[in-house]
Amino acid sequence: FSIDQNGMLHILYADTINNSLYYSNNSLGNWTRLLVDSNGGGDSNMKIDHKGNIHAVYYDLANKDLKYAFKEAVSSSFSVQTIEATGFVGVYHDFTLDSFGNANIVYYDESNGDLHYAQYTKTGWKISTLSSFGNTGLYPRIIMSSGDYAFISYYDVTNQQTKFSTDESGIWVTHSIIS
């Protein structure tokens, strides 16, 4: 869930019986419900940008895919995109918005045991593999600095270490923070 700049509550939730994802808010004084995706709904996260637009990232339980949904503040529907659909991807994920309101998503590729990073740009999604040595990338978390640099933490199962990666220097640098 999230609270917008006017103090209104917004909720994103899965209907696991019907395998659907819904969005609700109380901005008009009564709760309204809007279908986001009738073909998927699992673990989900939502953010509201400075323009009041809704961004949602979620795991599609039916297809084992990572998806992104967007709704402009004045729109009555969501547009949905599949971020990645190869194997089992996105069951563990986190996302944030950069200063332009673009989604930056970090997620675990369960099929390969890798950590992936998806960044929305003017030309579409740019997907990178940040770590692929052994089984790594569980429980990822991401924040963005004021300079739009990503700071990502995750668990490396193979080495039993929590790791931290950032692109603050212009290239990705990873550190072990707990061994």
Short mmCIF file of C-alpha atoms in Angstrom, two decimals, residues 49-162:
data_model
loop_
_atom_site.label_atom_id
_atom_site.label_comp_id
_atom_site.label_asym_id
_atom_site.label_seq_id
_atom_site.Cartn_x
_atom_site.Cartn_y
_atom_site.Cartn_z
CA ASP A 49 5.33 9.27 -8.08
CA HIS A 50 5.34 13.07 -7.64
CA LYS A 51 2.69 13.41 -10.39
CA GLY A 52 0.30 10.99 -8.68
CA ASN A 53 0.95 8.17 -11.17
CA ILE A 54 0.77 4.60 -9.84
CA HIS A 55 3.67 2.19 -10.46
CA ALA A 56 3.35 -1.47 -9.50
CA VAL A 57 5.75 -4.40 -9.75
CA TYR A 58 4.51 -7.90 -9.10
CA TYR A 59 5.16 -11.59 -9.54
CA ASP A 60 2.74 -13.36 -11.88
CA LEU A 61 2.00 -16.61 -10.05
CA ALA A 62 0.44 -18.32 -13.08
CA ASN A 63 3.31 -17.71 -15.50
CA LYS A 64 6.21 -17.27 -13.05
CA ASP A 65 7.05 -13.87 -14.60
CA LEU A 66 7.93 -10.42 -13.31
CA LYS A 67 5.48 -7.70 -14.40
CA TYR A 68 5.16 -3.93 -14.22
CA ALA A 69 1.88 -2.00 -14.26
CA PHE A 70 1.47 1.76 -14.70
CA LYS A 71 -1.55 4.02 -14.29
CA GLU A 72 -1.48 7.75 -14.92
CA ALA A 73 -3.15 9.76 -12.19
CA VAL A 74 -6.01 10.78 -14.53
CA SER A 75 -6.44 7.35 -16.15
CA SER A 76 -9.01 4.72 -15.26
CA SER A 77 -6.88 1.73 -16.28
CA PHE A 78 -3.44 0.21 -15.95
CA SER A 79 -1.04 -0.67 -18.75
CA VAL A 80 0.82 -3.90 -18.00
CA GLN A 81 4.22 -5.02 -19.29
CA THR A 82 6.14 -8.23 -18.72
CA ILE A 83 9.65 -7.33 -17.56
CA GLU A 84 11.08 -10.82 -17.88
CA ALA A 85 9.46 -14.14 -18.72
CA THR A 86 12.35 -16.57 -19.07
CA GLY A 87 12.12 -19.25 -16.40
CA PHE A 88 11.01 -18.40 -12.87
CA VAL A 89 11.82 -14.73 -12.32
CA GLY A 90 10.77 -12.08 -9.84
CA VAL A 91 9.36 -13.98 -6.88
CA TYR A 92 11.83 -11.97 -4.78
CA HIS A 93 11.91 -8.37 -5.96
CA ASP A 94 12.00 -4.75 -4.88
CA PHE A 95 11.75 -1.47 -6.73
CA THR A 96 12.06 2.26 -6.41
CA LEU A 97 11.58 5.30 -8.61
CA ASP A 98 14.37 7.56 -9.78
CA SER A 99 14.10 11.36 -9.83
CA PHE A 100 12.34 11.21 -13.23
CA GLY A 101 9.68 8.80 -11.93
CA ASN A 102 11.15 5.80 -13.81
CA ALA A 103 11.02 2.36 -12.22
CA ASN A 104 14.24 0.64 -11.14
CA ILE A 105 13.68 -3.00 -10.23
CA VAL A 106 15.98 -5.56 -8.66
CA TYR A 107 14.90 -9.21 -8.67
CA TYR A 108 15.97 -12.81 -8.26
CA ASP A 109 16.07 -15.17 -11.25
CA GLU A 110 15.21 -18.44 -9.53
CA SER A 111 15.86 -20.56 -12.64
CA ASN A 112 19.51 -19.50 -12.84
CA GLY A 113 20.19 -18.29 -9.28
CA ASP A 114 21.08 -14.79 -10.53
CA LEU A 115 20.41 -11.20 -9.48
CA HIS A 116 18.90 -9.00 -12.21
CA TYR A 117 18.36 -5.25 -12.45
CA ALA A 118 15.75 -3.68 -14.73
CA GLN A 119 15.77 0.03 -15.38
CA TYR A 120 13.11 1.85 -17.39
CA THR A 121 14.63 4.28 -19.90
CA LYS A 122 13.28 6.40 -22.76
CA THR A 123 13.76 3.45 -25.12
CA GLY A 124 12.22 0.79 -22.85
CA TRP A 125 13.51 -1.67 -20.28
CA LYS A 126 17.26 -2.18 -19.86
CA ILE A 127 17.89 -5.48 -18.07
CA SER A 128 21.27 -6.41 -16.59
CA THR A 129 22.57 -9.39 -14.66
CA LEU A 130 24.35 -8.00 -11.60
CA SER A 131 25.50 -11.26 -10.06
CA SER A 132 25.61 -14.76 -11.53
CA PHE A 133 28.26 -16.59 -9.54
CA GLY A 134 26.54 -19.52 -7.85
CA ASN A 135 23.13 -19.01 -6.26
CA THR A 136 22.89 -15.30 -5.51
CA GLY A 137 20.32 -12.52 -5.45
CA LEU A 138 17.84 -13.62 -2.80
CA TYR A 139 15.87 -10.99 -0.83
CA PRO A 140 17.00 -7.99 -2.92
CA ARG A 141 16.39 -4.40 -1.79
CA ILE A 142 17.03 -1.18 -3.70
CA ILE A 143 17.18 2.54 -3.00
CA MET A 144 18.23 5.41 -5.26
CA SER A 145 20.47 8.31 -4.24
CA SER A 146 19.59 11.90 -5.10
CA GLY A 147 22.01 11.52 -8.02
CA ASP A 148 19.99 8.53 -9.34
CA TYR A 149 22.59 5.92 -8.41
CA ALA A 150 21.27 2.54 -7.32
CA PHE A 151 22.19 0.95 -3.99
CA ILE A 152 21.24 -2.74 -3.84
CA SER A 153 21.54 -5.32 -1.09
CA TYR A 154 20.93 -9.06 -1.50
CA TYR A 155 21.84 -12.45 -0.10
CA ASP A 156 24.43 -14.70 -1.78
CA VAL A 157 23.37 -18.25 -0.86
CA THR A 158 26.49 -19.92 -2.29
CA ASN A 159 28.88 -17.87 -0.13
CA GLN A 160 26.41 -17.33 2.73
CA GLN A 161 26.98 -13.58 2.62
CA THR A 162 24.88 -10.47 2.48
#
